Amino acid sequence: MLVNDDIHTLSMAVSGIVAAPGSPGFAEETFAYNAATVHRPDVVLGAADAQDVAAGVGWAAERRLPVSVQSTGHGADSAVDGGLLINTRRLQELKIDPVERTARVGAGVKWRSVLEASVPHGLIGLHGSSTDVGVVGYTVGGGLPVLGRAHGFAADHVRSMEVVTADGALRRIDAEAEAELFALMCGGKGNFGIVTALEFSLFPLGEFYGGGIIYPGADAALILAAFRGWLATLPDAAAPSISLLRLPDLEFVPAPLRGQFVVHLRFAFLGNREDGDALLAPMRAVSTPLMDTAGPMSYLDVDQIHMDPPDPLPFTDGGALLKDFGEEAAGELLRLAGDGTDCPLLLIEIRPLGGALSRGGVLPDAVSGRDAAFLLFLLGFKMPPVAEAVTGSIRAILAALAPYSTGYTLVNFHGEPGDEADRARAWSPAVYERMRAAKASYDPGNLLRFGHAITGAPAAG
Ligand SMILES: Cc1cc2nc3c(=O)[nH]c(=O)nc-3n(C[C@H](O)[C@H](O)[C@H](O)COP(=O)(O)OP(=O)(O)OC[C@H]3O[C@@H](n4cnc5c(N)ncnc54)[C@H](O)[C@@H]3O)c2cc1C
């Protein structure tokens, strides 16, 4: 049990904020974007720099206290209970090297800041659907980018990282220095240490075309059928996805769409208006859109493609990798969540994978899903009176689509971590075994044991 002296010792060892439950700063430092998750660590450290992170982990290791990490709380799939929570949001270092085409970011930097600094140089990073997400948490989870079919997973393009391992040591790792740890940190989530800084490749940005088309939900069957056929006509430079949305009556939803069931086609394309319009033409003709925002776009408006909620919300989610999304699978989905059903989910998303996502990076990393054709992702409010129905609906849809699934997930879209067998589904069996071996050597005391945590392999002999 922690006593005041322990907390005082930590305060003296760091320059950031240290707060116990009930003391000033505790609520701010533990708050998560996923407002359904309320973290209850024994103590929280709002780290001011990498040395604070190292001092915090070392302090916890001496006391055998578990350690967790948060920057934005977008990935707060489960609550932290006890131990030390390290908040990295103040680690705001950000450097763009336009010649080498790299970015170096501290662990608190969000994707929006990277783009604001890189786009003026004609460069972009491989962010996901919302640029409010933290670069580090997203990337250690593999990072499925909007432009993944063109460039691959974000984790495929990490150059180096600085990480505090469970012994409190701050290490710089890359493909040569501690290559296995580096490979497993690129996709293995926060299982082996707390990243303090990350260096990764940027990609040239030419003309950019993007936006969304919103159709009436009543046409969902027609639109999904057209979508499936249309995919085969697209180059890897085009990144489409489609979702069934039951839009709440909230401010972030455009006024005419509030409270409606709609289908949302999202489209990002590295190309010009003429080619973008030509690629989208078949989908523009399939039904009468309620809204069509697709066209040439400033890259800094990229969040308008997916229109993820900008403000914190209480939610729960779940996902699965699919081998295919053919007529039968689409039929099952519509049976449970189509027009006329009482499906309580806010969002049901189908993201096509393939292209560079299936090819892998230059170096071996811990990303899963290269063999999958689609990602299915389900999300709903986790609050009364719908919370129970939402959980039930996520389970029912995942079960109905299980015959079309690879059986695995992406850790960033896994949803609430369950038992060990459930958590293991975020990696291939081969990668999972490598992770278990690495866990046993880098975190033998199992300090990093929250969230999508794995258990180390038993010591040999
Ligand atoms: C609106 C929204 C859109 C999203 N879109 C996408 C998408 O398009 N593609 C995609 O791949 N994912 C997406 N995600 C999932 C997102 O990438 C994960 O939730 C990710 O964990 C968020 O990272 P964070 O640091 O912002 O969140 P946090 O909740 O702060 O962190 C989540 C977890 O990341 C790990 N982590 C965070 N910081 C560190 C660190 N310094 N060192 C080691 N581990 C760390 C820890 O395991 C931590 O528990 C989305 C999530 C939301 C809510």
XYZ file of C-alpha atoms and ligand atoms in Angstrom:
514
model
C 0.000 0.000 0.000
C 1.218 3.490 -0.818
C 1.826 5.904 2.042
C 2.284 9.677 1.919
C 6.060 9.251 2.079
C 6.011 7.249 -1.153
C 4.059 9.954 -2.945
C 6.378 12.602 -1.540
C 9.381 10.638 -2.844
C 7.857 10.590 -6.329
C 7.081 14.326 -6.189
C 10.697 15.077 -5.278
C 12.009 12.918 -8.141
C 10.053 14.635 -10.955
C 9.345 18.135 -12.204
C 5.774 17.329 -13.378
C 2.550 17.069 -11.408
C 1.939 14.245 -8.923
C -1.626 13.779 -7.667
C -3.380 11.199 -5.516
C -7.160 10.599 -5.681
C -9.051 13.638 -4.388
C -6.096 15.999 -4.671
C -5.847 18.921 -7.128
C -5.010 17.869 -10.672
C -6.066 14.214 -10.255
C -9.291 14.587 -12.274
C -7.577 16.526 -15.107
C -4.626 14.125 -15.356
C -6.803 10.998 -15.420
C -9.573 12.308 -17.719
C -10.040 10.291 -20.929
C -11.570 11.249 -24.323
C -13.640 8.101 -23.858
C -15.695 9.648 -21.081
C -17.199 6.264 -20.150
C -13.816 5.265 -18.722
C -12.895 6.658 -15.339
C -9.329 5.754 -14.383
C -8.630 5.127 -10.693
C -4.862 4.818 -10.259
C -3.344 5.137 -6.775
C -1.401 8.084 -8.081
C -1.053 9.960 -11.367
C 2.076 11.619 -12.730
C 1.625 14.401 -15.277
C 5.122 14.000 -16.724
C 6.943 17.160 -17.817
C 9.599 15.325 -19.832
C 11.164 11.937 -20.596
C 13.210 12.035 -17.384
C 9.967 12.265 -15.417
C 8.664 9.165 -17.196
C 11.871 7.274 -16.349
C 11.772 8.468 -12.737
C 8.098 7.482 -12.435
C 8.596 3.989 -13.836
C 11.690 3.465 -11.671
C 9.755 4.605 -8.600
C 6.892 2.213 -9.408
C 9.275 -0.673 -10.159
C 10.878 -0.321 -6.711
C 7.422 -0.681 -5.165
C 6.217 -3.355 -7.646
C 3.335 -1.088 -8.565
C 1.704 -1.535 -11.967
C 2.216 1.295 -14.453
C -0.132 2.591 -17.144
C 0.086 5.427 -19.650
C -2.315 7.849 -21.289
C -1.973 10.881 -23.502
C -5.460 11.627 -24.920
C -7.667 8.807 -23.635
C -8.944 7.981 -27.154
C -7.866 4.406 -26.470
C -9.228 4.185 -22.922
C -10.982 0.872 -23.660
C -10.843 -0.145 -20.007
C -10.262 1.623 -16.715
C -6.945 1.619 -14.910
C -7.386 0.367 -11.371
C -4.535 1.136 -8.974
C -0.837 1.709 -9.552
C 0.812 4.653 -11.266
C -0.769 6.287 -14.323
C 1.668 8.402 -16.330
C 0.083 11.136 -18.409
C 2.350 12.139 -21.320
C 0.296 14.995 -22.773
C 2.938 17.637 -21.914
C 5.613 15.905 -24.031
C 5.061 18.233 -26.981
C 8.380 18.129 -28.840
C 7.721 18.311 -32.602
C 10.362 18.523 -35.348
C 9.837 18.099 -39.069
C 12.854 17.394 -41.267
C 11.632 18.229 -44.783
C 14.859 16.984 -46.394
C 14.931 13.575 -44.731
C 11.094 13.523 -44.777
C 10.801 12.594 -41.133
C 8.983 13.807 -38.057
C 10.085 13.489 -34.447
C 7.361 13.852 -31.854
C 7.087 13.692 -28.099
C 4.588 11.252 -26.607
C 1.924 13.936 -26.089
C 1.716 15.151 -29.691
C -1.534 14.680 -31.601
C -1.739 14.076 -35.339
C -3.274 17.506 -35.957
C -0.061 19.215 -34.757
C 2.060 17.008 -37.024
C -0.028 17.914 -40.073
C -0.034 21.626 -39.246
C 3.769 21.502 -39.236
C 4.307 19.096 -42.162
C 1.665 20.103 -44.748
C 3.364 23.480 -45.452
C 6.380 21.376 -46.579
C 4.122 19.251 -48.819
C 4.434 16.279 -46.463
C 1.960 14.185 -44.466
C 2.116 11.487 -41.795
C 0.025 8.327 -41.752
C -2.717 9.400 -39.338
C -6.099 7.744 -38.922
C -9.666 8.969 -39.204
C -9.318 11.637 -36.480
C -6.284 13.888 -36.113
C -7.230 14.450 -32.470
C -5.720 11.020 -31.708
C -2.214 10.808 -30.190
C 0.589 9.832 -32.592
C 2.307 7.448 -30.176
C -0.681 5.472 -28.818
C -2.015 5.093 -32.373
C 1.331 4.030 -33.855
C 2.278 1.483 -31.196
C -1.142 -0.045 -31.936
C -0.132 -0.479 -35.598
C -1.930 2.655 -36.779
C -4.406 2.028 -39.602
C -4.184 5.217 -41.655
C -6.795 6.824 -43.877
C -4.272 6.402 -46.724
C -3.199 2.913 -45.653
C -3.844 1.253 -49.009
C -1.297 3.642 -50.559
C 1.372 3.598 -47.833
C 0.742 0.788 -45.319
C 0.364 0.898 -41.543
C 1.915 3.770 -39.554
C 3.972 1.243 -37.581
C 5.613 0.115 -40.850
C 7.298 3.519 -41.116
C 8.711 4.146 -37.653
C 12.426 5.036 -37.819
C 13.278 5.018 -34.113
C 11.796 5.551 -30.694
C 12.836 6.449 -27.190
C 11.222 4.214 -24.637
C 11.329 3.736 -20.882
C 11.261 0.010 -20.166
C 9.876 -1.535 -16.982
C 13.281 -1.280 -15.272
C 13.079 2.531 -15.538
C 15.829 2.730 -18.227
C 15.341 5.210 -21.085
C 16.514 3.500 -24.300
C 16.782 4.686 -27.890
C 15.781 1.772 -30.089
C 15.626 1.249 -33.845
C 16.135 -1.493 -36.417
C 19.710 -1.988 -35.205
C 19.679 -1.057 -31.525
C 17.527 -3.687 -29.755
C 15.910 -4.685 -33.021
C 13.468 -7.234 -31.551
C 12.152 -4.820 -28.931
C 11.802 -2.169 -31.647
C 9.927 -4.540 -33.985
C 7.507 -5.570 -31.230
C 6.897 -2.012 -30.044
C 5.752 -1.239 -33.614
C 2.286 -2.784 -33.272
C 2.641 -4.507 -29.881
C 0.870 -1.618 -28.112
C 2.195 -0.478 -24.719
C 3.336 -3.910 -23.600
C 7.075 -3.339 -23.312
C 7.548 0.227 -22.206
C 6.450 3.825 -22.318
C 7.496 5.688 -25.426
C 8.709 9.206 -24.783
C 9.542 10.155 -28.406
C 8.974 8.679 -31.846
C 10.628 9.328 -35.204
C 8.812 8.285 -38.379
C 8.691 8.833 -42.139
C 6.545 11.423 -43.870
C 5.100 11.107 -47.371
C 4.805 13.617 -50.205
C 1.438 15.239 -50.704
C 0.384 16.320 -54.170
C -3.192 17.161 -55.061
C -5.727 15.764 -52.647
C -9.381 14.897 -53.158
C -11.643 13.830 -50.339
C -14.932 14.056 -48.514
C -18.025 12.022 -47.969
C -21.371 11.116 -49.473
C -24.336 10.584 -47.180
C -27.253 8.516 -48.456
C -30.629 7.641 -46.930
C -30.377 4.531 -44.743
C -33.350 3.031 -46.576
C -31.026 2.449 -49.562
C -28.374 0.649 -47.467
C -28.684 -2.728 -49.279
C -28.322 -1.122 -52.690
C -25.402 1.027 -51.606
C -23.475 -1.797 -49.916
C -23.874 -3.953 -53.039
C -22.620 -1.139 -55.262
C -19.756 -0.418 -52.840
C -18.536 -4.021 -52.979
C -18.432 -4.054 -56.772
C -16.907 -0.567 -56.985
C -13.907 -1.422 -54.782
C -12.324 -3.574 -57.475
C -12.132 -0.519 -59.776
C -10.099 1.618 -57.369
C -6.329 2.185 -57.335
C -4.416 1.957 -54.026
C -4.185 5.776 -54.028
C -7.929 5.775 -53.284
C -9.062 5.051 -49.743
C -12.776 4.395 -49.322
C -14.765 3.194 -46.352
C -18.447 2.957 -45.615
C -20.509 3.156 -42.469
C -24.053 2.798 -41.252
C -24.699 5.724 -38.933
C -27.521 6.303 -36.498
C -26.820 9.939 -35.913
C -27.580 11.398 -32.503
C -29.243 14.748 -32.010
C -25.931 16.387 -31.018
C -24.136 19.512 -32.152
C -21.271 17.797 -33.997
C -23.829 16.301 -36.426
C -24.868 18.614 -39.325
C -28.388 19.891 -38.443
C -30.375 18.219 -41.283
C -28.921 14.799 -40.435
C -29.541 14.756 -36.682
C -31.561 11.754 -35.537
C -31.403 10.011 -38.943
C -30.244 6.557 -40.072
C -27.880 7.104 -42.991
C -25.129 5.430 -44.977
C -21.835 7.353 -45.069
C -19.331 6.718 -47.835
C -15.914 8.208 -47.017
C -13.399 8.813 -49.762
C -9.778 9.993 -49.714
C -7.744 10.075 -52.904
C -4.200 11.185 -53.706
C -5.088 12.844 -56.986
C -6.871 15.660 -58.784
C -10.515 16.647 -59.213
C -10.939 15.084 -62.630
C -9.676 11.664 -61.556
C -11.437 11.831 -58.185
C -14.761 12.695 -59.804
C -14.325 9.891 -62.350
C -13.586 7.335 -59.615
C -16.554 8.434 -57.490
C -19.061 8.703 -60.367
C -20.547 5.188 -59.998
C -21.197 5.757 -56.285
C -22.750 9.163 -56.951
C -25.254 7.502 -59.254
C -26.321 4.666 -56.973
C -28.836 6.588 -54.861
C -29.770 10.228 -54.253
C -27.255 11.632 -51.749
C -28.510 13.671 -48.798
C -25.095 15.336 -48.700
C -22.011 15.204 -50.919
C -18.843 16.948 -49.762
C -16.323 15.118 -51.955
C -13.968 17.248 -54.041
C -10.523 18.857 -53.958
C -9.707 19.418 -50.297
C -7.073 21.169 -48.216
C -5.270 18.369 -46.408
C -5.742 20.215 -43.119
C -9.502 19.537 -43.482
C -8.897 15.775 -43.603
C -11.029 15.194 -40.456
C -14.081 16.083 -42.539
C -13.767 12.793 -44.410
C -14.744 10.575 -41.472
C -16.391 13.289 -39.342
C -15.422 11.592 -36.057
C -16.781 13.411 -32.994
C -14.309 16.121 -31.941
C -15.339 16.208 -28.273
C -15.119 13.492 -25.606
C -18.004 11.002 -25.559
C -18.816 7.915 -23.467
C -18.484 4.952 -25.826
C -17.723 1.280 -26.144
C -16.623 -0.495 -29.292
C -15.592 -3.757 -30.877
C -14.026 -4.949 -34.097
C -13.085 -7.876 -36.287
C -10.941 -8.481 -39.332
C -12.926 -9.940 -42.224
C -11.736 -12.312 -44.957
C -14.402 -10.898 -47.228
C -17.525 -8.808 -47.179
C -19.645 -10.454 -49.825
C -23.401 -10.586 -50.350
C -24.015 -13.005 -47.479
C -21.962 -11.027 -44.952
C -23.629 -7.765 -45.977
C -27.025 -9.491 -45.680
C -26.226 -10.633 -42.129
C -25.134 -7.135 -41.188
C -28.311 -5.558 -42.578
C -30.477 -8.192 -40.894
C -29.169 -6.990 -37.523
C -28.460 -3.348 -38.225
C -30.230 -2.274 -41.421
C -33.189 -0.003 -41.964
C -36.165 -0.880 -39.753
C -34.092 -2.664 -37.086
C -33.711 -1.278 -33.577
C -29.907 -1.517 -33.680
C -28.630 0.879 -30.969
C -25.154 1.396 -32.461
C -23.996 4.829 -33.496
C -21.527 3.551 -36.074
C -20.925 0.363 -38.032
C -17.930 0.742 -40.268
C -16.455 -1.357 -43.047
C -12.922 -0.312 -44.007
C -11.341 -2.042 -46.998
C -7.715 -3.041 -46.333
C -5.320 -4.493 -48.925
C -2.811 -2.598 -51.075
C 0.279 -1.563 -49.112
C -1.438 -2.673 -45.872
C -1.096 -6.283 -46.968
C 2.515 -5.976 -48.125
C 4.233 -5.030 -44.859
C 7.008 -2.609 -44.106
C 10.714 -2.693 -44.775
C 11.268 -4.165 -41.294
C 9.364 -6.949 -39.512
C 6.911 -5.419 -37.038
C 4.067 -6.658 -34.839
C 1.155 -5.452 -36.962
C -1.636 -7.946 -37.608
C -4.315 -8.005 -40.264
C -2.180 -8.099 -43.386
C -4.142 -11.116 -44.624
C -7.554 -9.497 -44.054
C -9.651 -7.787 -46.703
C -11.792 -5.577 -44.440
C -11.994 -4.190 -40.962
C -15.402 -4.254 -39.290
C -15.731 -1.720 -36.484
C -18.747 -1.172 -34.221
C -19.309 1.653 -31.739
C -22.114 2.867 -29.501
C -22.779 5.043 -26.484
C -21.875 3.532 -23.134
C -24.395 5.297 -20.965
C -27.898 4.689 -19.680
C -30.350 3.748 -21.018
C -28.615 2.199 -24.068
C -25.345 0.814 -22.634
C -26.565 -2.755 -22.214
C -28.281 -2.882 -25.591
C -25.124 -1.500 -27.226
C -22.907 -4.200 -25.705
C -25.431 -6.862 -26.731
C -25.616 -5.540 -30.270
C -21.808 -5.458 -30.659
C -21.680 -9.092 -29.486
C -24.533 -10.163 -31.762
C -23.057 -8.553 -34.881
C -19.578 -9.955 -34.209
C -21.106 -13.411 -33.730
C -23.190 -13.174 -36.908
C -20.170 -12.111 -38.954
C -17.778 -14.613 -37.331
C -17.967 -16.985 -40.346
C -16.501 -14.204 -42.507
C -13.826 -13.157 -39.999
C -10.165 -14.174 -39.901
C -10.693 -14.649 -36.143
C -8.302 -11.791 -35.383
C -8.559 -8.070 -34.673
C -6.449 -4.939 -34.916
C -5.481 -3.883 -31.410
C -6.543 -0.264 -32.089
C -10.033 -1.529 -32.999
C -10.280 -4.489 -30.635
C -12.628 -2.864 -28.141
C -12.679 -3.693 -24.452
C -9.885 -6.153 -23.654
C -11.303 -9.442 -22.348
C -9.501 -12.505 -20.990
C -6.046 -13.566 -22.181
C -7.399 -15.554 -25.137
C -9.464 -12.571 -26.234
C -6.555 -10.132 -25.955
C -4.301 -12.510 -27.910
C -6.608 -12.165 -30.951
C -5.013 -8.787 -31.699
C -1.861 -10.509 -32.994
C -1.012 -13.523 -35.123
C 0.005 -16.582 -33.042
C 3.633 -16.270 -34.238
C 3.889 -12.589 -33.258
C 2.080 -13.282 -29.992
C 4.669 -15.914 -29.024
C 7.508 -13.485 -29.829
C 5.756 -10.874 -27.709
C 5.411 -13.291 -24.790
C 9.129 -14.054 -24.909
C 10.014 -10.343 -25.071
C 7.587 -9.554 -22.252
C 9.346 -12.094 -20.034
C 12.669 -10.369 -20.572
C 11.654 -6.687 -20.727
C 8.864 -6.735 -18.133
C 9.393 -9.846 -15.969
C 7.475 -8.301 -13.047
C 4.484 -7.604 -15.344
C 4.422 -3.921 -14.425
C 2.684 -2.942 -17.677
C -0.402 -5.059 -17.158
C -3.400 -2.874 -18.025
C -5.479 -2.667 -21.177
C -4.398 -4.783 -24.156
C -1.724 -6.446 -22.071
C -0.133 -9.800 -22.754
C 1.349 -12.200 -20.231
C 5.025 -13.087 -20.463
C 6.126 -16.638 -21.279
C 7.211 -18.696 -18.232
C 10.972 -18.750 -17.730
C 12.659 -21.680 -19.509
C 13.574 -24.708 -17.362
C -12.349 8.994 -32.827
C -11.308 7.906 -32.969
C -10.786 7.610 -34.227
C -9.818 6.616 -34.378
N -9.327 6.319 -35.629
C -8.371 5.380 -35.770
C -7.838 5.054 -37.050
O -8.282 5.556 -38.068
N -6.846 4.126 -37.116
C -6.335 3.520 -36.004
O -5.416 2.706 -36.113
N -6.846 3.788 -34.784
C -7.841 4.690 -34.648
N -8.367 4.940 -33.415
C -7.877 4.166 -32.280
C -6.656 4.868 -31.666
O -5.554 4.789 -32.542
C -6.293 4.174 -30.366
O -7.373 4.322 -29.478
C -5.019 4.710 -29.750
O -4.688 3.910 -28.647
C -5.183 6.133 -29.285
O -3.967 6.603 -28.792
P -3.972 7.837 -27.790
O -2.579 8.003 -27.298
O -4.647 8.978 -28.460
O -4.928 7.300 -26.638
P -4.642 6.945 -25.105
O -5.954 6.491 -24.583
O -3.986 8.069 -24.408
O -3.667 5.711 -25.156
C -4.197 4.452 -25.486
C -3.186 3.379 -25.284
O -2.098 3.567 -26.180
C -0.898 3.124 -25.558
N -0.026 4.291 -25.365
C -0.384 5.594 -25.311
N 0.715 6.351 -25.103
C 1.759 5.506 -25.018
C 3.153 5.672 -24.793
N 3.686 6.873 -24.611
N 3.927 4.577 -24.777
C 3.417 3.346 -24.949
N 2.108 3.116 -25.155
C 1.296 4.191 -25.194
C -1.276 2.546 -24.204
O -1.528 1.168 -24.362
C -2.550 3.296 -23.903
O -3.386 2.602 -23.017
C -9.353 5.915 -33.242
C -9.889 6.188 -31.983
C -10.868 7.166 -31.845
C -11.453 7.427 -30.485
